[in-house]
Coordinates of C-alpha atoms in Angstrom, one line a residue:
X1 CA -10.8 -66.7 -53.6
X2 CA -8.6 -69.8 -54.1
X3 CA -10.5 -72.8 -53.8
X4 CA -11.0 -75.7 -55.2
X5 CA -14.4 -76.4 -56.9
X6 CA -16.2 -79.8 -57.5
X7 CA -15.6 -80.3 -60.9
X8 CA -11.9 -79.5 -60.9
X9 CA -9.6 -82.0 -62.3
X10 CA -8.1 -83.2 -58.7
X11 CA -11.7 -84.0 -57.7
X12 CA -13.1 -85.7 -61.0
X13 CA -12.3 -89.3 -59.5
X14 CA -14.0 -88.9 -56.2
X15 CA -16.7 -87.7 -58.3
X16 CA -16.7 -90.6 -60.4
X17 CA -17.0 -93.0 -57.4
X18 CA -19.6 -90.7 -55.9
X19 CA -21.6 -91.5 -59.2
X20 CA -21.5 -95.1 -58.8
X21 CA -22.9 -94.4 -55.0
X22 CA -25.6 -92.3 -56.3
X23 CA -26.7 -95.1 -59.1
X24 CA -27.2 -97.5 -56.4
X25 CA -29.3 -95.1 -54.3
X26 CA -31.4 -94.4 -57.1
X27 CA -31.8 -98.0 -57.9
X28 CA -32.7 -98.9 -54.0
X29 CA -35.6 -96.0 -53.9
X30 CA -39.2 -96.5 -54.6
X31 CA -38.5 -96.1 -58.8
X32 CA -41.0 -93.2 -58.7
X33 CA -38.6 -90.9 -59.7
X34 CA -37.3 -92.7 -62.7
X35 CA -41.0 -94.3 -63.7
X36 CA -42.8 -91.2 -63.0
X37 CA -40.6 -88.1 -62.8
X38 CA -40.3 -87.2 -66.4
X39 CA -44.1 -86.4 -66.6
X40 CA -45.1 -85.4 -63.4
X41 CA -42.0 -84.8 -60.5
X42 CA -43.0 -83.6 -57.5
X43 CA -40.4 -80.8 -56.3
X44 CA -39.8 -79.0 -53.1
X45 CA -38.2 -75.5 -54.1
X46 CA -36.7 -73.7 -50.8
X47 CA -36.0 -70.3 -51.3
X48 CA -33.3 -68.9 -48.7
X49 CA -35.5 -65.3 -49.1
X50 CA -38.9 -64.4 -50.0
X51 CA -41.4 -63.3 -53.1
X52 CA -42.4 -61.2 -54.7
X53 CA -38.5 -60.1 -55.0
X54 CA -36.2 -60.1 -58.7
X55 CA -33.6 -62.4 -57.3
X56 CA -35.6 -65.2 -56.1
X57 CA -38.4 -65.2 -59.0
X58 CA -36.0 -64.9 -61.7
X59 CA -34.4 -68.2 -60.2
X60 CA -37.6 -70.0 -60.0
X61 CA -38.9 -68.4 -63.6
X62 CA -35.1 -69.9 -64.8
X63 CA -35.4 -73.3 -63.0
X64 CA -39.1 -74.0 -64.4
X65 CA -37.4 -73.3 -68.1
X66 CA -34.7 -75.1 -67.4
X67 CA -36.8 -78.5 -65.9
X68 CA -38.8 -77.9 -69.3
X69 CA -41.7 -80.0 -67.7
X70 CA -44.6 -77.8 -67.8
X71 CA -46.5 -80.5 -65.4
X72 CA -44.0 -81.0 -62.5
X73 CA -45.7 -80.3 -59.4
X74 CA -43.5 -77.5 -57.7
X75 CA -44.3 -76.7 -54.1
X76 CA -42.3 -73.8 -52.4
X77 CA -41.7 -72.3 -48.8
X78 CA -39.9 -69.6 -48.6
X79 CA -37.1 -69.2 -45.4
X80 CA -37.6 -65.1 -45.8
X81 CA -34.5 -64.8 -43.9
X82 CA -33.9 -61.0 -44.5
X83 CA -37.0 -60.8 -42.1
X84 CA -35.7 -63.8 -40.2
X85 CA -32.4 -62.6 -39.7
X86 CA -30.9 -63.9 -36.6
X87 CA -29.0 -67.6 -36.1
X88 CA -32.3 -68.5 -34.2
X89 CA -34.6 -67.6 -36.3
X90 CA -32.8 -69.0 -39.7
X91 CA -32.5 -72.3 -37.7
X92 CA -36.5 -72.3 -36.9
X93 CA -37.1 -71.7 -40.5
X94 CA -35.1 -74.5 -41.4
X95 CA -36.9 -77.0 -39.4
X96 CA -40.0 -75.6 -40.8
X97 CA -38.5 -75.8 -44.2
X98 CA -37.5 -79.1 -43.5
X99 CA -41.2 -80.6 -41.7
X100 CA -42.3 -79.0 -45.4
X101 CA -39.8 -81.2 -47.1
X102 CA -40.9 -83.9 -45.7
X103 CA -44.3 -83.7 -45.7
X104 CA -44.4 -82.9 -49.3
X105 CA -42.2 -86.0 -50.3
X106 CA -40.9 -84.6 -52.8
X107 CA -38.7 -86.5 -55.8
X108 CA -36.2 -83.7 -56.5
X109 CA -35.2 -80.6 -53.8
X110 CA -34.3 -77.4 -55.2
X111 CA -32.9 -74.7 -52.9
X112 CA -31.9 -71.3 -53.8
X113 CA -29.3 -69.3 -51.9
X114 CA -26.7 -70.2 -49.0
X115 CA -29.3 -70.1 -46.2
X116 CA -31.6 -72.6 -47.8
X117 CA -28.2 -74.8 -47.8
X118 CA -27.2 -74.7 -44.5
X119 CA -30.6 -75.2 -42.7
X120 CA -31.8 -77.6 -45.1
X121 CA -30.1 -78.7 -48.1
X122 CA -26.8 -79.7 -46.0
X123 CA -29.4 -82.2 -43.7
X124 CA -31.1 -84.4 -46.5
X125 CA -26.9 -85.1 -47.9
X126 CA -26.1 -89.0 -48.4
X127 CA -29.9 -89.7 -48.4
X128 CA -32.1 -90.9 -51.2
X129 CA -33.5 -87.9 -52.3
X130 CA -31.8 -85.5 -55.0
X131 CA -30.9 -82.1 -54.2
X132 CA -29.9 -79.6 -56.3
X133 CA -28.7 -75.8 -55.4
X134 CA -28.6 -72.4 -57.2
X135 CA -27.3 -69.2 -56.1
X136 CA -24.4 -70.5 -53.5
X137 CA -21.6 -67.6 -52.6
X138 CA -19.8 -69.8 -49.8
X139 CA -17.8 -72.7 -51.6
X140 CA -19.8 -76.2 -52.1
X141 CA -16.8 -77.5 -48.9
X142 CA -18.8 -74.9 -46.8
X143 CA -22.2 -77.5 -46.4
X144 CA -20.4 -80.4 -46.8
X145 CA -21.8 -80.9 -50.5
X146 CA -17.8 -81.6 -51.7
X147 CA -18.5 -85.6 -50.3
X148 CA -22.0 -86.2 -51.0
X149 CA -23.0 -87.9 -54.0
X150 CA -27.2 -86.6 -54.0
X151 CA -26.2 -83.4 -54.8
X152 CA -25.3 -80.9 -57.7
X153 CA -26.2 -77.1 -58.4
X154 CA -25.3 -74.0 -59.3
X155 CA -22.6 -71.6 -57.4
X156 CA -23.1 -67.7 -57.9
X157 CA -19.8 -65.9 -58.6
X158 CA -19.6 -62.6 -59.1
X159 CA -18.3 -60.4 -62.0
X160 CA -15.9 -58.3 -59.9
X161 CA -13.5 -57.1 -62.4
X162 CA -15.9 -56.5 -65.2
X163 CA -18.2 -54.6 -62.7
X164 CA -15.4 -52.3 -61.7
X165 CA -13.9 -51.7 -65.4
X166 CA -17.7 -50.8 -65.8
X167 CA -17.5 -48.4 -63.2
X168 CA -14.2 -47.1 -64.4
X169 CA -16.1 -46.2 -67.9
X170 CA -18.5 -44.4 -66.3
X171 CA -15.8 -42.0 -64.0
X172 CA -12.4 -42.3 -65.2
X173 CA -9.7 -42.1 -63.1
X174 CA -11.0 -42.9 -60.0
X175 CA -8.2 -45.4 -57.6
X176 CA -10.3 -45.4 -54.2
X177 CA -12.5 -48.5 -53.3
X178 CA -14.4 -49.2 -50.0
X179 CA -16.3 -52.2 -49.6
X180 CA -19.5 -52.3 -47.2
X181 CA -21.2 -55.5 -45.9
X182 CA -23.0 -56.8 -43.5
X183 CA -22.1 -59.5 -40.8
X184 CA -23.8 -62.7 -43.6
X185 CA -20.9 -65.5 -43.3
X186 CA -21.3 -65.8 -47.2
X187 CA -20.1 -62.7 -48.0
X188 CA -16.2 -63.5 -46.3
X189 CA -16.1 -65.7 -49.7
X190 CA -17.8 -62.4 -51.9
X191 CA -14.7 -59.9 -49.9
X192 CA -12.4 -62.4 -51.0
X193 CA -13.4 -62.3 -54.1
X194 CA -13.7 -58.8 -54.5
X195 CA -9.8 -58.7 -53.3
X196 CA -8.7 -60.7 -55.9
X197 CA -10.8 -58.8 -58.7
X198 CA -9.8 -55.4 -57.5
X199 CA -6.3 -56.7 -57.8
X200 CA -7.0 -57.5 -61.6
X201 CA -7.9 -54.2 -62.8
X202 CA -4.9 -51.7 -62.5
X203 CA -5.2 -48.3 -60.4
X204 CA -7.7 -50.0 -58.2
X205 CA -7.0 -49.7 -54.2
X206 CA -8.9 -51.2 -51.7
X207 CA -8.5 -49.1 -48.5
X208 CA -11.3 -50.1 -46.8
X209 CA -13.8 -53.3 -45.8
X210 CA -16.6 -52.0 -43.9
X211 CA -18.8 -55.0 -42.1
X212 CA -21.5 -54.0 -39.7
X213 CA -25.2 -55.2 -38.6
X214 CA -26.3 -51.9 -37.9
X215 CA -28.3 -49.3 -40.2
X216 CA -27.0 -46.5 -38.4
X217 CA -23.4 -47.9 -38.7
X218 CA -23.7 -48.0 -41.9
X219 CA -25.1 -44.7 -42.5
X220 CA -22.0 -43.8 -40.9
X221 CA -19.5 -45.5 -43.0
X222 CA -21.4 -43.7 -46.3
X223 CA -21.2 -40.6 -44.9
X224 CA -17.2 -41.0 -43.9
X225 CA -16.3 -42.7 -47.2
X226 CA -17.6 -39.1 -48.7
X227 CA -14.0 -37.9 -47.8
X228 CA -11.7 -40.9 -48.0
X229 CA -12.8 -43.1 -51.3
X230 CA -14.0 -42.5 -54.5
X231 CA -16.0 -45.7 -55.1
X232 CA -18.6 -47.2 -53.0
X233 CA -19.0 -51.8 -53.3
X234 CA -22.1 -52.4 -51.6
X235 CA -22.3 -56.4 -50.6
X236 CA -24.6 -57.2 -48.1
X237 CA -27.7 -55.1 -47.1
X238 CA -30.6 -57.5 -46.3
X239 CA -29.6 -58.6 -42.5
X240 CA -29.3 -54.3 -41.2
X241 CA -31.3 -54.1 -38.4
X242 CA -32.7 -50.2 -36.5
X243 CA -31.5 -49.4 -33.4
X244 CA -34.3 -51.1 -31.6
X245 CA -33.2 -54.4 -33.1
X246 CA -35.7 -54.9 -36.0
X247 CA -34.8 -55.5 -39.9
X248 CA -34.2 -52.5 -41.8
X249 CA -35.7 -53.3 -45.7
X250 CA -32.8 -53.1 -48.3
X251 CA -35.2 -50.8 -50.5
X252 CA -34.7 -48.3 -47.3
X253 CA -30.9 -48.8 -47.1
X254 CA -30.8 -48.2 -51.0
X255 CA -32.7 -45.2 -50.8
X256 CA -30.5 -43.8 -48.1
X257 CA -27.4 -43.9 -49.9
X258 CA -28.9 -42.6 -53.0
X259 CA -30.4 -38.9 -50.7
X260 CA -26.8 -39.3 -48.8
X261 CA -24.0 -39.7 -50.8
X262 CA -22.2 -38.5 -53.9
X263 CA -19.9 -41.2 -54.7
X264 CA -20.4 -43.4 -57.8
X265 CA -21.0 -47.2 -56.5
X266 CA -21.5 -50.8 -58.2
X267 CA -23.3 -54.1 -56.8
X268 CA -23.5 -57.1 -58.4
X269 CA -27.4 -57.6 -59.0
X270 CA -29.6 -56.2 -60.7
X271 CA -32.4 -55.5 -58.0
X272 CA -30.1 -53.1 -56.9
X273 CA -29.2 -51.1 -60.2
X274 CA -33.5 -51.2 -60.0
X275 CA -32.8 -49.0 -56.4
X276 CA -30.4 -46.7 -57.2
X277 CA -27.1 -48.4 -57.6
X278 CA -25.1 -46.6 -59.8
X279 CA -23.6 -49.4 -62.3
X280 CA -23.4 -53.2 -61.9
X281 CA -22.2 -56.8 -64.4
X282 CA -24.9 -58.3 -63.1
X283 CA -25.0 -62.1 -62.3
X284 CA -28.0 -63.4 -63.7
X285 CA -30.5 -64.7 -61.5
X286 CA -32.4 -66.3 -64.6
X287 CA -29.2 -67.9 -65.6
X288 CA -29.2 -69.4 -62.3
X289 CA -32.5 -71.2 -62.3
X290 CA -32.1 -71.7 -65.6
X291 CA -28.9 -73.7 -65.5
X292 CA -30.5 -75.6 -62.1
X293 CA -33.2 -76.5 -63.9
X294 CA -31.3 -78.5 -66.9
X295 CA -29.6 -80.1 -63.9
X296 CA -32.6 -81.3 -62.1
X297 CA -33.9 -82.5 -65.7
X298 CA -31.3 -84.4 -66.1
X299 CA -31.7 -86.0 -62.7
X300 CA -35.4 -86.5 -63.5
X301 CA -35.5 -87.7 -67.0
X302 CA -32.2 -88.9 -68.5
X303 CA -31.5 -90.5 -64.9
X304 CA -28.4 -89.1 -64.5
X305 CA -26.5 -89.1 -60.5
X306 CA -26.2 -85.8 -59.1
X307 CA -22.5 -86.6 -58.4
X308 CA -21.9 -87.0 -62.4
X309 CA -23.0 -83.3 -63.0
X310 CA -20.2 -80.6 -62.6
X311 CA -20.8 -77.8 -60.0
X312 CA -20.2 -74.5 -61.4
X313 CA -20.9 -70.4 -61.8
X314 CA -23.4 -69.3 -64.5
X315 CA -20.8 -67.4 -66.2
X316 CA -23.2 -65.0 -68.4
X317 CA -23.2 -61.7 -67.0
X318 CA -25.5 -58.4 -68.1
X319 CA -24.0 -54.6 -67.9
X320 CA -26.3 -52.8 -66.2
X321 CA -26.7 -48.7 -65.5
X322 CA -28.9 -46.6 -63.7
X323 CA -29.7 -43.2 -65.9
X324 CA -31.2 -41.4 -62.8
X325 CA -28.5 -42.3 -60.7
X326 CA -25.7 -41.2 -63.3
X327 CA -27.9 -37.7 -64.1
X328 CA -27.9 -37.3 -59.9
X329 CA -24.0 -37.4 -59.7
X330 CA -23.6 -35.7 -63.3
X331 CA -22.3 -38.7 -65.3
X332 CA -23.1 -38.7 -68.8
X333 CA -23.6 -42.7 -69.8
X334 CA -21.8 -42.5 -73.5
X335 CA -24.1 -43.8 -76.1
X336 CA -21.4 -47.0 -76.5
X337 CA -23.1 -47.8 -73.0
X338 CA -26.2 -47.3 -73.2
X339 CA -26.3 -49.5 -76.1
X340 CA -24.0 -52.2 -74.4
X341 CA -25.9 -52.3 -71.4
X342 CA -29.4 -52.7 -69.9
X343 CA -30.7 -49.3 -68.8
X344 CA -32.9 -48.8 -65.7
X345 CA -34.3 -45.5 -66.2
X346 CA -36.2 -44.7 -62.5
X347 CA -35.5 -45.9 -59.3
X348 CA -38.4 -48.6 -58.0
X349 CA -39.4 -46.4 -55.7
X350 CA -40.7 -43.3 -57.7
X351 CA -41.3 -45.7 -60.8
X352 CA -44.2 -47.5 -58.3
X353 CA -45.8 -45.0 -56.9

């Protein structure tokens, strides 16, 4: 996607000025953050999704390293907007989210994920608290965080070409790409994306961007890319719904597509290597929190402005390969990557039983 990051030469003097904003802010609040905060901070973590889940743990395991203080006081609510999955009901969690916020009065506000930002992150910009992000698809312009100075974070960018070279390893030769999504608006930013990194690695054609809501619809696009591709990009699963309207898990949709198709397929995460997705460069979700973390530190202890810390990607990312996945379609994973990559050997599904 072109765009223009924070952090990009052409926007380093607004961000300078925002830092002289943020100073003053800090300097007209009630000094518990810079008296107090480096023992004790109390912090409001709002996850976009839910736990137990990989994704959103790993970034709160990550952030807690990454803060370093084993005493700050970290209260979280979680949106769970893949059960929450409608406009309404994502704007009622954020107003719970934010009576939380409030309530908990926090000195630092960490949000994972682009849902968190829009229904609460985006509403506490220009005020006196500092907010900092992790896990953000859509660019920072999106919230509105490109002209605040209390906020700084962390923006998840996916490892398209090295994903697909991955895949290409694992089945030479094949051209045939269709992408499949649902309706999220933070996956328009991931598709474009994924246009320009399929563009970067050579034989790759993208003949198809498949968007629905519905399970069944989805089903369907599987089922007709058996005949017409010869690679499968799975994006967004979490917001499919049944025919009766209600949220379909993503373990389910995962499942599916393992029993139903035959074409080799890549993600970007590693939850889903864990549920049968063939191969993945994963982006790190420990990386993430761990990189949000040094950022709210430095808020906290060295008393640094949100607007004088760079927004940008975690740029480590992990090979990943699931074994059962490549013995179901008759791959054989060369020793060069199994060694190179992290093997998941089951599928969660029949590893938890």
């Amino acid at each position: 996607m072109a765009s223009q990051e924070p952090g990009h030469p052409a926007q380093r003097p607004r961000r300078r000025l925002l830092q002289g904003v943020a100073a003053a802010l800090a300097l007209a609040g009630t000094g518990r953050v810079r008296a107090g905060a480096s023992a004790a901070p109390r912090i409001a973590h709002v996850m976009s999704f839910d736990s137990p889940w990989r994704w959103t743990d790993g970034q709160l395991e990550g952030f807690r390293e990454g803060l370093g203080l084993p005493a700050a006081e970290i209260a979280i609510f979680q949106m769970d907007t893949k059960r929450h999955a409608s406009e309404e009901a994502k704007a009622e969690r954020g107003r719970l989210a934010r009576a939380f916020v409030d309530g908990f009065r926090p000195d630092l506000l960490y949000a994972s994920d682009d849902d968190a930002q829009q229904h609460v992150t985006r509403h506490y910009l220009g005020s006196r608290l500092p907010l900092v992000f992790s896990g953000v698809n859509r660019d920072p312009g999106a919230f509105g965080f490109d002209r605040a100075s209390n906020v700084t974070g962390v923006l998840e960018r996916e490892h398209v070409a090295e994903t697909l070279r991955l895949l290409r390893e694992l089945v030479p030769g094949w051209r045939r790409l269709v992408v499949l999504s649902d309706h999220g608006p933070y996956w328009d930013a991931v598709i474009r994306r994924v246009q320009e990194g399929v563009a970067a690695v050579g034989g790759v054609t993208l003949t198809q961007v498949v968007r629905t809501q519905q399970f069944e619809a989805y089903c369907q696009a599987v089922a007709a890319a058996q005949g017409q591709a010869d690679a499968l990009l799975h994006l967004g699963i979490l917001a499919l719904v049944d025919a009766a309207g209600r949220p379909v898990p993503y373990q389910a949709v995962q499942r599916w597509v393992v029993e139903n198709s035959r074409l080799p397929d890549a993600s970007f995460w590693m939850d889903r290597v864990h549920h049968g997705t063939l191969a993945s460069v994963t982006v790190s979700e420990i990386e993430q929190g761990r990189a949000a973390g040094r950022l709210a530190r430095a808020i906290l202890v060295e008393g640094a402005a949100p607007a004088s810390l760079p927004m940008q990607p975690t740029a480590k990312g992990q090979p990943a390969i699931s074994l059962q996945r490549a013995r179901a379609l008759g791959i054989t994973v060369r020793s060069t990557q199994l060694l190179q990559s992290q093997i998941v050997r089951h599928y969660d599904w029949e590893a938890h039983r």
